[in-house]
Coordinates of C-alpha atoms and ligand atoms in Angstrom, one line a residue:
M1 CA -7.6 -1.0 -16.3
C2 CA -8.9 -2.9 -13.4
G3 CA -11.1 -2.2 -10.4
I4 CA -9.4 -2.2 -7.0
V5 CA -11.0 -2.2 -3.5
G6 CA -9.4 -2.7 0.0
Y7 CA -10.8 -2.6 3.5
V8 CA -9.6 -2.6 7.1
G9 CA -12.0 -2.2 10.1
E10 CA -14.7 -4.0 12.1
R11 CA -17.0 -5.1 9.3
E12 CA -16.8 -8.3 7.4
A13 CA -14.3 -7.3 4.7
S14 CA -15.7 -9.6 2.0
G15 CA -19.1 -7.8 2.0
V16 CA -17.5 -4.4 1.6
L17 CA -15.1 -5.6 -1.1
V18 CA -17.8 -7.3 -3.2
H19 CA -20.1 -4.3 -2.9
G20 CA -17.3 -2.0 -4.0
L21 CA -16.5 -4.2 -6.9
Q22 CA -20.1 -4.3 -8.0
L23 CA -20.0 -0.5 -8.1
L24 CA -17.0 -0.7 -10.4
E25 CA -18.8 -3.0 -12.8
Y26 CA -19.0 -0.2 -15.4
R27 CA -15.2 -0.6 -15.9
G28 CA -15.8 -3.9 -17.5
Y29 CA -14.0 -7.0 -16.4
D30 CA -13.2 -10.6 -17.2
S31 CA -12.3 -12.1 -13.8
A32 CA -12.4 -11.1 -10.2
G33 CA -10.9 -12.1 -6.9
L34 CA -10.7 -11.4 -3.1
A35 CA -8.1 -12.0 -0.4
V36 CA -9.1 -11.7 3.3
L37 CA -7.0 -12.1 6.4
A38 CA -8.3 -14.3 9.3
N39 CA -6.5 -16.2 12.1
G40 CA -3.1 -15.1 10.8
D41 CA -3.7 -16.4 7.3
V42 CA -4.6 -14.7 4.0
S43 CA -7.1 -16.8 2.0
V44 CA -7.8 -16.1 -1.7
R45 CA -10.8 -16.8 -3.9
R46 CA -10.8 -16.0 -7.6
S47 CA -13.0 -16.8 -10.5
V48 CA -13.2 -16.1 -14.3
G49 CA -16.1 -14.1 -15.8
K50 CA -18.6 -11.8 -14.2
L51 CA -18.5 -10.8 -10.6
K52 CA -21.5 -13.0 -10.0
N53 CA -19.3 -16.1 -10.4
L54 CA -17.1 -14.9 -7.6
E55 CA -20.1 -14.2 -5.5
N56 CA -21.4 -17.7 -6.1
L57 CA -18.0 -19.1 -5.1
L58 CA -18.0 -17.1 -1.9
A59 CA -21.4 -18.4 -1.0
V60 CA -20.0 -21.9 -1.0
E61 CA -16.5 -21.0 0.3
P62 CA -16.9 -17.8 2.4
L63 CA -14.0 -15.6 3.5
P64 CA -14.6 -14.4 7.0
G65 CA -12.2 -11.6 8.2
K66 CA -11.9 -7.9 8.9
S67 CA -9.3 -6.8 6.4
G68 CA -8.8 -7.7 2.7
I69 CA -8.5 -6.6 -0.9
G70 CA -10.6 -7.2 -4.0
H71 CA -10.0 -6.8 -7.7
T72 CA -11.8 -7.0 -11.0
R73 CA -9.5 -7.6 -13.9
W74 CA -9.6 -6.1 -17.4
A75 CA -6.8 -8.1 -18.9
T76 CA -3.6 -6.5 -20.3
H77 CA -0.9 -9.1 -19.8
G78 CA -2.1 -12.7 -20.0
R79 CA -5.6 -13.9 -21.0
P80 CA -8.5 -13.9 -18.6
S81 CA -8.2 -17.0 -16.5
E82 CA -8.4 -18.0 -12.9
A83 CA -4.6 -18.3 -12.7
N84 CA -4.2 -14.7 -14.1
A85 CA -6.9 -13.2 -11.9
H86 CA -5.8 -11.1 -8.9
P87 CA -5.0 -11.2 -6.0
H88 CA -1.6 -12.7 -6.7
R89 CA 0.3 -14.4 -4.0
A90 CA 4.1 -15.0 -3.5
G91 CA 5.1 -16.5 -0.1
R92 CA 3.7 -14.1 2.5
V93 CA 2.7 -11.4 0.2
V94 CA -0.7 -11.0 -1.5
L95 CA -1.5 -8.1 -3.8
I96 CA -3.7 -6.5 -6.5
H97 CA -2.5 -4.3 -9.3
N98 CA -3.9 -2.0 -11.9
G99 CA -1.5 -0.8 -14.7
I100 CA 1.3 -2.3 -16.8
I101 CA 4.8 -3.2 -15.5
E102 CA 6.9 -2.6 -18.6
N103 CA 10.1 -4.3 -17.5
F104 CA 8.3 -7.4 -16.2
L105 CA 10.1 -9.7 -18.6
E106 CA 13.6 -8.8 -17.3
L107 CA 12.4 -9.0 -13.7
R108 CA 10.8 -12.3 -14.3
A109 CA 13.9 -13.7 -15.8
E110 CA 15.9 -12.5 -12.8
L111 CA 13.5 -13.9 -10.3
Q112 CA 13.3 -17.2 -12.2
A113 CA 17.1 -17.4 -12.1
S114 CA 17.0 -17.1 -8.3
G115 CA 14.6 -20.1 -8.2
R116 CA 11.2 -18.4 -8.0
E117 CA 8.3 -20.1 -9.8
F118 CA 5.3 -18.4 -11.3
S119 CA 1.8 -19.5 -11.5
S120 CA 0.4 -16.9 -13.9
E121 CA 1.2 -15.1 -17.1
T122 CA 0.8 -11.7 -15.5
D123 CA 3.2 -8.8 -14.9
T124 CA 1.6 -8.4 -11.5
E125 CA 2.8 -11.7 -10.0
I126 CA 6.4 -10.4 -10.5
V127 CA 5.7 -7.6 -8.0
A128 CA 4.4 -10.0 -5.3
H129 CA 7.6 -12.0 -5.7
L130 CA 9.8 -8.9 -5.6
I131 CA 8.2 -7.8 -2.3
D132 CA 8.3 -11.3 -0.8
D133 CA 12.0 -11.5 -1.8
E134 CA 12.7 -8.3 0.1
M135 CA 10.8 -9.5 3.1
A136 CA 12.8 -12.7 3.1
R137 CA 15.9 -10.5 3.5
G138 CA 14.4 -9.2 6.8
R139 CA 12.6 -6.1 5.6
D140 CA 9.1 -5.2 6.9
L141 CA 6.2 -4.9 4.4
A142 CA 6.6 -1.1 4.0
A143 CA 10.3 -1.3 3.3
A144 CA 10.0 -4.3 1.1
T145 CA 7.2 -2.6 -0.9
R146 CA 9.4 0.5 -1.3
A147 CA 12.4 -1.6 -2.4
A148 CA 10.3 -3.5 -4.9
I149 CA 8.6 -0.3 -6.3
A150 CA 12.0 1.2 -6.9
R151 CA 12.6 -1.6 -9.5
L152 CA 9.4 -1.2 -11.4
E153 CA 9.0 0.7 -14.7
G154 CA 5.6 1.5 -16.1
S155 CA 2.3 2.4 -14.4
F156 CA 0.8 0.9 -11.3
A157 CA -1.7 1.2 -8.6
L158 CA -0.9 -1.5 -6.1
V159 CA -2.5 -2.6 -2.8
V160 CA -0.4 -5.1 -0.8
M161 CA -1.1 -7.1 2.3
S162 CA 0.7 -9.8 4.3
S163 CA -0.1 -12.3 7.0
D164 CA 3.1 -11.0 8.7
E165 CA 1.4 -7.6 9.3
P166 CA -2.3 -8.2 10.0
G167 CA -4.7 -5.3 9.7
K168 CA -2.4 -3.3 7.4
L169 CA -2.7 -2.5 3.7
F170 CA -0.1 -0.6 1.7
A171 CA -1.2 1.3 -1.4
A172 CA 1.2 2.8 -4.0
K173 CA 0.5 4.9 -7.1
S174 CA 2.4 5.7 -10.2
A175 CA 0.3 7.0 -13.2
T176 CA -2.8 5.0 -12.2
P177 CA -5.4 6.3 -9.8
I178 CA -5.7 5.4 -6.1
V179 CA -8.2 6.9 -3.7
I180 CA -8.4 6.3 0.1
G181 CA -11.7 6.5 1.9
L182 CA -11.6 7.7 5.5
G183 CA -14.0 6.1 8.0
D184 CA -14.4 6.0 11.8
G185 CA -12.4 3.1 13.0
E186 CA -12.2 1.7 9.5
N187 CA -10.5 2.8 6.3
F188 CA -10.9 2.0 2.6
V189 CA -8.9 2.1 -0.6
A190 CA -10.1 1.9 -4.2
S191 CA -9.2 2.6 -7.8
D192 CA -12.3 4.8 -8.2
V193 CA -14.5 6.9 -5.9
P194 CA -17.8 5.1 -6.6
A195 CA -16.6 1.9 -4.9
L196 CA -16.4 3.8 -1.6
L197 CA -19.3 6.3 -1.6
D198 CA -21.7 4.1 0.4
Y199 CA -19.2 4.1 3.2
T200 CA -17.6 7.5 3.2
R201 CA -17.3 10.8 1.4
D202 CA -14.0 11.9 2.9
M203 CA -11.3 10.9 0.4
L204 CA -7.5 11.3 0.1
F205 CA -6.2 11.1 -3.5
L206 CA -2.7 9.7 -3.8
E207 CA -0.4 11.5 -6.2
D208 CA 2.2 9.8 -8.4
G209 CA 5.2 8.6 -6.4
E210 CA 3.2 8.3 -3.1
M211 CA 2.4 5.4 -0.8
A212 CA -0.2 5.0 1.9
E213 CA -0.1 2.8 5.0
I214 CA -3.8 2.0 5.8
S215 CA -5.0 0.5 9.1
S216 CA -8.3 0.8 11.0
A217 CA -6.6 3.4 13.2
G218 CA -5.5 5.7 10.5
V219 CA -3.8 6.4 7.2
R220 CA -0.2 7.6 6.7
L221 CA 1.0 9.0 3.4
S222 CA 4.6 9.1 2.3
L223 CA 6.7 9.4 -0.8
F224 CA 8.2 6.2 -2.2
D225 CA 11.5 7.1 -0.4
G226 CA 9.6 7.3 2.9
T227 CA 9.4 11.1 3.3
P228 CA 6.1 11.8 5.1
V229 CA 3.4 13.6 3.1
E230 CA 0.6 15.7 4.7
R231 CA -2.7 16.2 2.8
E232 CA -6.1 17.3 3.8
P233 CA -9.0 15.0 2.8
R234 CA -11.5 16.1 0.2
R235 CA -15.2 15.8 0.7
I236 CA -16.9 14.3 -2.3
T237 CA -20.4 15.5 -3.1
W238 CA -20.9 13.6 -6.4
D239 CA -24.0 11.5 -6.7
P240 CA -23.2 7.8 -7.4
V241 CA -23.9 8.0 -11.1
T242 CA -21.7 11.1 -11.5
A243 CA -19.0 9.3 -9.5
Q244 CA -18.9 6.4 -12.0
K245 CA -18.1 9.0 -14.6
S246 CA -15.4 10.5 -12.4
G247 CA -17.5 13.6 -12.1
Y248 CA -18.0 14.0 -15.9
K249 CA -21.6 14.4 -17.1
H250 CA -21.2 11.6 -19.6
F251 CA -18.9 8.6 -20.2
M252 CA -18.2 10.1 -23.6
L253 CA -16.8 13.3 -22.1
K254 CA -14.8 11.3 -19.6
E255 CA -13.4 9.1 -22.4
I256 CA -12.6 12.2 -24.6
N257 CA -10.6 13.5 -21.7
E258 CA -8.8 10.2 -21.1
Q259 CA -7.3 10.4 -24.6
P260 CA -3.8 11.8 -23.6
Q261 CA -3.4 9.0 -21.0
A262 CA -4.8 6.4 -23.3
T263 CA -2.3 7.4 -26.0
I264 CA 0.5 7.1 -23.5
D265 CA -0.8 3.6 -22.6
T266 CA -0.8 2.6 -26.2
M267 CA 2.8 3.8 -26.7
R268 CA 4.1 2.6 -23.3
G269 CA 7.1 0.4 -23.6
R270 CA 7.0 0.4 -27.4
L271 CA 9.0 3.5 -28.3
L272 CA 12.8 3.2 -28.5
V273 CA 13.8 6.8 -28.4
E274 CA 17.6 6.3 -28.8
S275 CA 17.5 4.1 -31.9
G276 CA 14.4 5.8 -33.4
D277 CA 12.6 2.5 -33.5
V278 CA 9.4 1.0 -32.4
T279 CA 9.4 -2.4 -30.7
L280 CA 6.2 -4.4 -30.9
E281 CA 6.8 -7.5 -28.9
D282 CA 3.2 -8.6 -29.4
L283 CA 3.9 -8.7 -33.2
E284 CA 7.4 -10.1 -32.9
S285 CA 6.4 -13.5 -34.3
S286 CA 5.1 -11.7 -37.4
N287 CA 8.4 -9.9 -38.1
D288 CA 9.1 -12.0 -41.2
W289 CA 5.8 -11.2 -42.6
W290 CA 6.3 -7.5 -42.3
N291 CA 9.4 -7.9 -44.3
Q292 CA 7.9 -10.0 -47.0
V293 CA 4.3 -8.8 -47.3
E294 CA 3.4 -7.2 -50.7
R295 CA -0.1 -6.0 -49.8
I296 CA -2.1 -5.3 -46.6
D297 CA -5.9 -5.5 -46.4
L298 CA -7.0 -3.3 -43.5
V299 CA -10.5 -4.4 -42.4
A300 CA -12.9 -2.9 -39.9
C301 CA -16.3 -1.4 -39.3
G302 CA -17.6 2.1 -38.2
T303 CA -15.1 4.3 -36.5
A304 CA -12.3 1.7 -36.7
W305 CA -12.8 1.7 -40.5
H306 CA -11.9 5.4 -40.4
A307 CA -8.8 4.6 -38.4
C308 CA -7.9 2.1 -41.2
L309 CA -8.1 4.9 -43.8
V310 CA -5.5 6.9 -41.9
G311 CA -3.6 3.7 -41.3
K312 CA -3.3 3.1 -45.1
F313 CA -1.8 6.6 -45.4
F314 CA 0.7 5.8 -42.6
I315 CA 1.7 2.4 -43.9
E316 CA 2.0 3.5 -47.5
K317 CA 4.0 6.6 -46.7
L318 CA 6.4 5.1 -44.2
A319 CA 6.6 1.5 -45.2
R320 CA 5.7 1.7 -48.9
V321 CA 3.4 -1.4 -48.7
P322 CA 0.2 -1.0 -50.8
C323 CA -2.9 -1.1 -48.6
N324 CA -6.5 -1.7 -49.3
V325 CA -9.1 -0.6 -46.8
D326 CA -12.4 -2.5 -46.6
Y327 CA -15.5 -2.7 -44.4
G328 CA -15.8 -6.1 -42.8
S329 CA -19.3 -6.5 -44.3
E330 CA -17.9 -5.8 -47.8
F331 CA -14.7 -7.7 -47.7
R332 CA -16.2 -11.1 -47.0
Y333 CA -18.6 -10.9 -49.9
R334 CA -16.6 -9.3 -52.6
D335 CA -14.3 -12.2 -53.5
P336 CA -11.1 -10.5 -52.3
I337 CA -7.7 -11.5 -53.5
L338 CA -6.5 -13.7 -50.7
D339 CA -3.1 -15.2 -51.4
G340 CA 0.2 -15.7 -49.7
R341 CA 1.6 -12.3 -50.8
G342 CA -0.9 -10.3 -48.8
M343 CA -2.0 -10.2 -45.2
L344 CA -5.0 -9.0 -43.3
L345 CA -4.9 -6.4 -40.5
A346 CA -8.2 -6.3 -38.6
V347 CA -8.9 -3.2 -36.4
S348 CA -11.6 -3.4 -33.7
Q349 CA -12.1 -1.9 -30.3
S350 CA -14.3 -4.7 -28.9
G351 CA -12.7 -7.5 -30.9
E352 CA -16.2 -8.9 -31.3
T353 CA -17.6 -7.2 -34.3
A354 CA -19.2 -9.9 -36.4
D355 CA -18.3 -8.6 -39.8
T356 CA -14.7 -7.9 -38.9
L357 CA -14.4 -11.3 -37.3
A358 CA -15.8 -12.9 -40.5
A359 CA -13.1 -11.2 -42.5
V360 CA -10.5 -12.7 -40.2
E361 CA -12.0 -16.1 -40.6
A362 CA -12.1 -15.7 -44.4
A363 CA -8.4 -14.8 -44.4
R364 CA -7.6 -17.8 -42.2
A365 CA -9.6 -20.1 -44.4
A366 CA -7.5 -18.9 -47.3
K367 CA -4.3 -19.4 -45.3
V368 CA -3.6 -15.7 -45.4
R369 CA -1.7 -14.3 -42.4
T370 CA -3.7 -12.2 -40.0
A371 CA -2.9 -9.5 -37.4
A372 CA -5.3 -7.4 -35.3
I373 CA -5.4 -4.2 -33.4
C374 CA -7.8 -4.6 -30.5
N375 CA -8.6 -3.0 -27.3
V376 CA -10.3 -5.9 -25.5
V377 CA -7.7 -8.5 -24.5
D378 CA -8.5 -12.1 -25.5
S379 CA -11.5 -11.0 -27.5
S380 CA -12.6 -13.2 -30.5
I381 CA -10.7 -11.2 -33.1
A382 CA -7.6 -11.1 -30.9
R383 CA -7.8 -14.9 -30.4
R384 CA -8.5 -15.8 -34.0
S385 CA -5.6 -13.6 -35.4
D386 CA -2.1 -14.8 -35.7
A387 CA -0.7 -11.7 -33.9
V388 CA -2.3 -8.9 -32.0
L389 CA -1.4 -5.4 -30.9
Y390 CA -3.5 -4.2 -28.0
T391 CA -4.3 -0.5 -27.7
H392 CA -4.6 -0.6 -23.8
A393 CA -7.1 2.3 -23.9
G394 CA -9.1 0.9 -21.0
P395 CA -12.8 0.1 -21.2
E396 CA -14.8 2.4 -23.5
I397 CA -18.4 2.6 -22.3
S398 CA -19.8 5.3 -24.5
V399 CA -21.3 3.8 -27.7
A400 CA -19.6 6.6 -29.8
S401 CA -16.0 5.7 -30.0
T402 CA -13.4 8.3 -29.1
K403 CA -10.3 7.1 -27.1
A404 CA -10.5 3.8 -28.9
F405 CA -10.2 5.6 -32.3
V406 CA -7.3 7.8 -31.2
T407 CA -5.4 4.8 -29.8
Q408 CA -6.1 2.8 -33.0
L409 CA -4.5 5.7 -35.0
T410 CA -1.5 5.6 -32.6
A411 CA -1.2 1.8 -32.9
L412 CA -1.4 2.0 -36.7
L413 CA 1.4 4.6 -36.7
L414 CA 3.5 2.4 -34.5
I415 CA 3.0 -0.5 -36.9
A416 CA 3.8 1.7 -39.9
I417 CA 7.1 2.9 -38.2
H418 CA 7.9 -0.7 -37.3
I419 CA 7.5 -2.0 -40.8
G420 CA 9.1 1.1 -42.4
R421 CA 12.2 0.6 -40.2
R422 CA 12.4 -3.1 -40.9
R423 CA 12.0 -2.7 -44.7
G424 CA 14.5 0.2 -44.8
T425 CA 11.9 2.7 -46.2
L426 CA 12.0 4.9 -43.1
A427 CA 15.3 6.5 -42.2
A428 CA 16.4 6.5 -38.5
D429 CA 16.4 10.3 -38.3
A430 CA 12.9 10.7 -39.8
S431 CA 11.6 7.9 -37.5
G432 CA 13.4 9.5 -34.5
E433 CA 11.7 12.8 -35.2
L434 CA 8.3 11.1 -35.3
I435 CA 8.9 9.2 -32.1
E436 CA 10.0 12.4 -30.4
S437 CA 6.8 14.0 -31.5
L438 CA 4.7 11.0 -30.4
L439 CA 6.3 11.3 -26.9
H440 CA 5.3 14.9 -26.7
L441 CA 1.8 14.4 -28.2
P442 CA -0.2 14.2 -24.9
G443 CA 0.7 17.9 -24.1
P444 CA -0.9 19.3 -27.3
M445 CA -3.8 16.8 -26.9
R446 CA -4.5 18.4 -23.5
D447 CA -4.3 21.9 -25.0
A448 CA -6.9 20.8 -27.6
L449 CA -9.1 19.4 -24.8
A450 CA -8.8 22.7 -23.0
M451 CA -10.8 24.4 -25.8
A452 CA -13.9 22.6 -24.6
D453 CA -15.7 25.8 -23.4
E454 CA -15.0 27.6 -26.7
I455 CA -16.3 24.6 -28.7
D456 CA -19.4 24.4 -26.4
A457 CA -20.2 28.0 -27.3
L458 CA -19.7 27.2 -31.0
A459 CA -22.0 24.1 -30.7
R460 CA -24.7 26.4 -29.3
R461 CA -24.6 28.5 -32.4
Y462 CA -25.0 25.6 -34.7
V463 CA -27.4 23.5 -32.6
N464 CA -30.3 23.9 -35.0
A465 CA -28.6 23.0 -38.2
E466 CA -30.1 20.0 -39.9
N467 CA -27.2 19.2 -42.2
F468 CA -23.4 19.5 -41.9
L469 CA -20.5 18.9 -44.3
F470 CA -17.0 18.0 -43.1
V471 CA -14.1 18.3 -45.5
G472 CA -10.4 17.5 -45.3
R473 CA -7.6 16.3 -47.5
G474 CA -5.0 13.5 -47.4
L475 CA -4.7 11.7 -44.1
N476 CA -7.1 14.2 -42.6
Y477 CA -9.9 13.4 -45.0
P478 CA -10.8 10.3 -42.9
I479 CA -11.0 12.6 -39.9
A480 CA -13.7 14.6 -41.8
L481 CA -15.5 11.3 -42.3
E482 CA -15.2 10.5 -38.6
G483 CA -16.3 14.0 -37.6
A484 CA -19.5 13.5 -39.7
L485 CA -20.1 10.0 -38.3
K486 CA -19.8 11.3 -34.7
L487 CA -22.2 14.1 -35.3
K488 CA -24.9 11.9 -36.9
E489 CA -24.5 9.2 -34.3
L490 CA -24.9 11.6 -31.4
S491 CA -27.2 14.4 -32.5
Y492 CA -29.0 12.7 -35.4
I493 CA -28.1 15.6 -37.7
H494 CA -27.5 14.6 -41.2
A495 CA -23.7 15.0 -41.8
E496 CA -21.4 13.9 -44.6
G497 CA -17.6 13.9 -44.9
Y498 CA -15.8 14.5 -48.2
P499 CA -12.3 15.1 -49.5
A500 CA -12.2 18.9 -49.9
G501 CA -11.1 18.5 -53.5
E502 CA -14.3 16.5 -54.3
L503 CA -16.7 19.3 -53.2
K504 CA -17.0 20.7 -56.7
H505 CA -18.0 17.3 -58.1
G506 CA -21.3 17.2 -56.4
P507 CA -21.7 18.2 -52.8
I508 CA -21.2 21.9 -53.6
A509 CA -24.8 21.8 -54.9
L510 CA -25.9 21.4 -51.3
I511 CA -24.2 24.6 -50.1
S512 CA -26.5 27.4 -48.9
E513 CA -26.8 29.7 -45.8
T514 CA -28.2 26.8 -43.8
M515 CA -25.3 24.4 -44.5
P516 CA -22.4 24.6 -42.0
V517 CA -19.2 23.2 -43.5
V518 CA -16.4 22.1 -41.2
V519 CA -13.0 22.5 -42.9
L520 CA -9.9 20.8 -41.6
L521 CA -7.1 23.0 -42.6
P522 CA -3.7 22.0 -41.1
K523 CA -0.6 23.9 -42.2
N524 CA 1.0 20.8 -43.7
G525 CA -1.8 19.4 -45.6
A526 CA -2.4 21.0 -49.0
Y527 CA -3.2 24.2 -47.2
A528 CA -3.5 26.5 -50.2
K529 CA -5.7 24.1 -52.1
T530 CA -8.1 23.6 -49.2
L531 CA -8.2 27.4 -48.7
S532 CA -9.5 27.7 -52.3
N533 CA -12.1 25.0 -51.6
M534 CA -13.2 27.2 -48.6
K535 CA -13.6 30.2 -50.9
E536 CA -15.8 28.1 -53.2
V537 CA -18.1 27.4 -50.2
E538 CA -18.0 31.1 -49.1
S539 CA -19.0 32.4 -52.4
R540 CA -22.1 30.1 -52.3
G541 CA -23.1 31.4 -48.8
G542 CA -22.1 28.4 -46.7
Q543 CA -21.2 28.9 -43.1
I544 CA -17.6 27.9 -42.6
I545 CA -16.1 26.5 -39.4
V546 CA -12.3 26.1 -39.8
V547 CA -10.2 23.8 -37.6
T548 CA -6.6 24.9 -38.2
D549 CA -3.2 25.2 -36.6
V550 CA -2.4 28.3 -38.7
D551 CA -2.9 32.0 -37.7
D552 CA -3.7 33.4 -41.1
P553 CA -5.8 36.6 -41.8
A554 CA -6.9 35.0 -45.1
V555 CA -8.7 32.3 -43.1
E556 CA -10.3 34.7 -40.7
E557 CA -11.7 36.6 -43.7
V558 CA -13.4 33.6 -45.2
A559 CA -14.4 31.7 -42.0
N560 CA -17.4 32.3 -39.8
D561 CA -15.7 30.5 -36.9
V562 CA -12.1 29.4 -36.4
I563 CA -11.0 26.7 -33.9
R564 CA -7.3 27.0 -33.5
V565 CA -5.5 23.8 -32.5
P566 CA -1.8 23.2 -31.6
T567 CA 0.7 22.3 -34.3
V568 CA 2.2 18.9 -34.1
H569 CA 4.1 16.6 -36.6
S570 CA 2.0 16.4 -39.8
L571 CA 1.4 12.7 -39.3
L572 CA 0.0 13.4 -35.8
M573 CA -2.5 16.1 -36.9
P574 CA -5.3 13.6 -37.4
I575 CA -5.2 12.9 -33.7
I576 CA -5.2 16.6 -32.8
L577 CA -7.9 17.5 -35.3
S578 CA -10.1 14.6 -34.0
I579 CA -10.4 16.2 -30.5
P580 CA -12.4 19.4 -31.4
L581 CA -14.7 17.4 -33.7
Q582 CA -15.5 14.9 -30.9
L583 CA -16.2 17.9 -28.6
L584 CA -18.3 19.6 -31.2
S585 CA -20.5 16.5 -31.7
Y586 CA -20.7 16.0 -27.9
F587 CA -21.8 19.6 -27.2
V588 CA -24.3 19.7 -30.1
A589 CA -25.8 16.5 -28.8
V590 CA -26.0 17.8 -25.2
H591 CA -27.7 21.0 -26.4
R592 CA -30.2 19.0 -28.5
G593 CA -30.9 16.8 -25.5
T594 CA -30.1 13.5 -27.1
D595 CA -28.8 10.4 -25.3
V596 CA -25.1 11.0 -25.5
D597 CA -23.8 7.7 -24.2
Q598 CA -26.4 5.5 -25.8
P599 CA -27.6 7.0 -29.0
R600 CA -30.9 5.6 -30.4
N601 CA -30.6 2.4 -32.6
L602 CA -26.9 2.0 -32.0
A603 CA -25.0 -0.7 -30.1
K604 CA -21.5 -0.6 -28.7
S605 CA -20.6 -4.0 -30.0
V606 CA -22.3 -5.4 -33.1
T607 CA -21.9 -9.1 -32.8
V608 CA -24.5 -10.0 -35.5
E609 CA -24.2 -9.6 -39.2
Ligands
LIG1 C1 -20.4 -0.2 -33.6 C2 -20.1 0.9 -32.7 C3 -19.0 1.8 -33.3 C4 -17.8 1.0 -33.7 C5 -18.1 -0.1 -34.6 C6 -17.0 -1.1 -34.7 O1 -21.0 0.2 -34.8 O2 -21.3 1.7 -32.4 O3 -18.7 2.9 -32.4 O4 -16.9 1.9 -34.3 O5 -19.2 -0.9 -34.0 O6 -16.7 -1.6 -33.5 P1 -15.3 -2.3 -33.1 O7 -15.5 -2.8 -31.7 O8 -15.1 -3.4 -34.0 O9 -14.3 -1.3 -33.2

């Protein structure tokens, strides 16, 4: 998840590139760099930290020239450092990249064997070497880029330049966005529309498997194999703020819709379909622990804590290791049992949450092994843990967490499968079935997202409620908690989540005609029992909203509203059920006119106790 900008024309390229990168600031970054061609040479400037640092460097060491590329990095492979910042250079090739090259270890080994040396820890540098290698065999930049791309597995948006072919940029796309801006005697390329809106509104969007040759005179599109592609440009009428949100009204809605892709990015390169296994290279060094561990403490705050509750279910079911789930703020003060038989697994989107970090420190102080699931690479929790599994969900801007949550669930399931297979508690066929279902999960996720209009209409009907209950059972009970948390965070409606079976032990006293109760009712989750809980609510006049994958007249009879979601593997239902609840909170908040992306009193990253 990085910001990409490229320019060819008559202006000073560095001004256009830096301005474009400033407009992509919302994507979050940890280092930035520019490459500009002048007098037959490409010069590169890079710096760690905010874009301001690069701007300061350019003030001292300017980069004159009329064509170039710029990049802000949001680290995936390799920590944020100047050496890992883009652009990367190999011989005569300079390039920038957004995405993940899955087979980079094999390619690096091959290139190293042929005598090539690397100056970074990134997957990107491999691509520069591959292209340079092809050029050394006499190919031009276009042919060399095509040949290199044919060897890549994974996702990429690439922009490549070379001093051998001045005034030309080559862009290529596979599963990561690239847009080309068309000017008069100048042309642009970027990862996102906002970077280009001050220069042009005529855009060409590359499709997967396509390349573009960009010069000041024009743009030529082709497939990776060279077959020409014709496409009419689109005129973009978005205002700059809408453009940052890719046309969505809020970052939250954008991030909700990014969940299928984010889930793919979490799984990418980690599923071994044939053997029914999960490979977690990032946790490889901790393999022995997974075999020996007798107890896992899952520690987190907020939404990530809900992910841990589901994670406990996954790990106990598939790997039969007892789990304890704690809030960061509780764990550190409750004198937990910290000994060599247990380990701590911290879950955090930002990797900076003070209470979660303190739990990691407490475990370290007691010499207990630590692992983390984080979204932000090289964040404090990631650095302080012995091993880390990144979710690769991309920057999450909205304070209310959505795609980070769903990818935490995915990562926890991957860990559970990984440990289960290692410990022999999960048979290959059961794991194979689960992996197959995971691979197909983005489809049903998109189907659930397609219910947005229906949920919007539902939200309008309940917009004036002052209280809500959410109930579920088993591994979907934490989804009820998360549904309630989302609603209160966004719309300030009082909402509580409960295990459905616990209703009669207290909360049922709250039920009246003014109390909507959201019931999570998946087919494979104590269906009949939850249905009877629903009847208890009905007989006390409560308004029932059911989220289910079952088409059952008995449900229609009892419910006021039914949201029907696709059926997936029972262990994946928490992910599917999360989507309508996120949309419900979102639309209720929109109709109540609250600040969706920055709810009152909340912060995205809580770095104080
Ligand atoms: C804050 C955010 C929540 C988030 C929690 C934990 O409270 O508002 O959305 O779930 O922190 O954040 P983390 O970055 O550790 O996942």
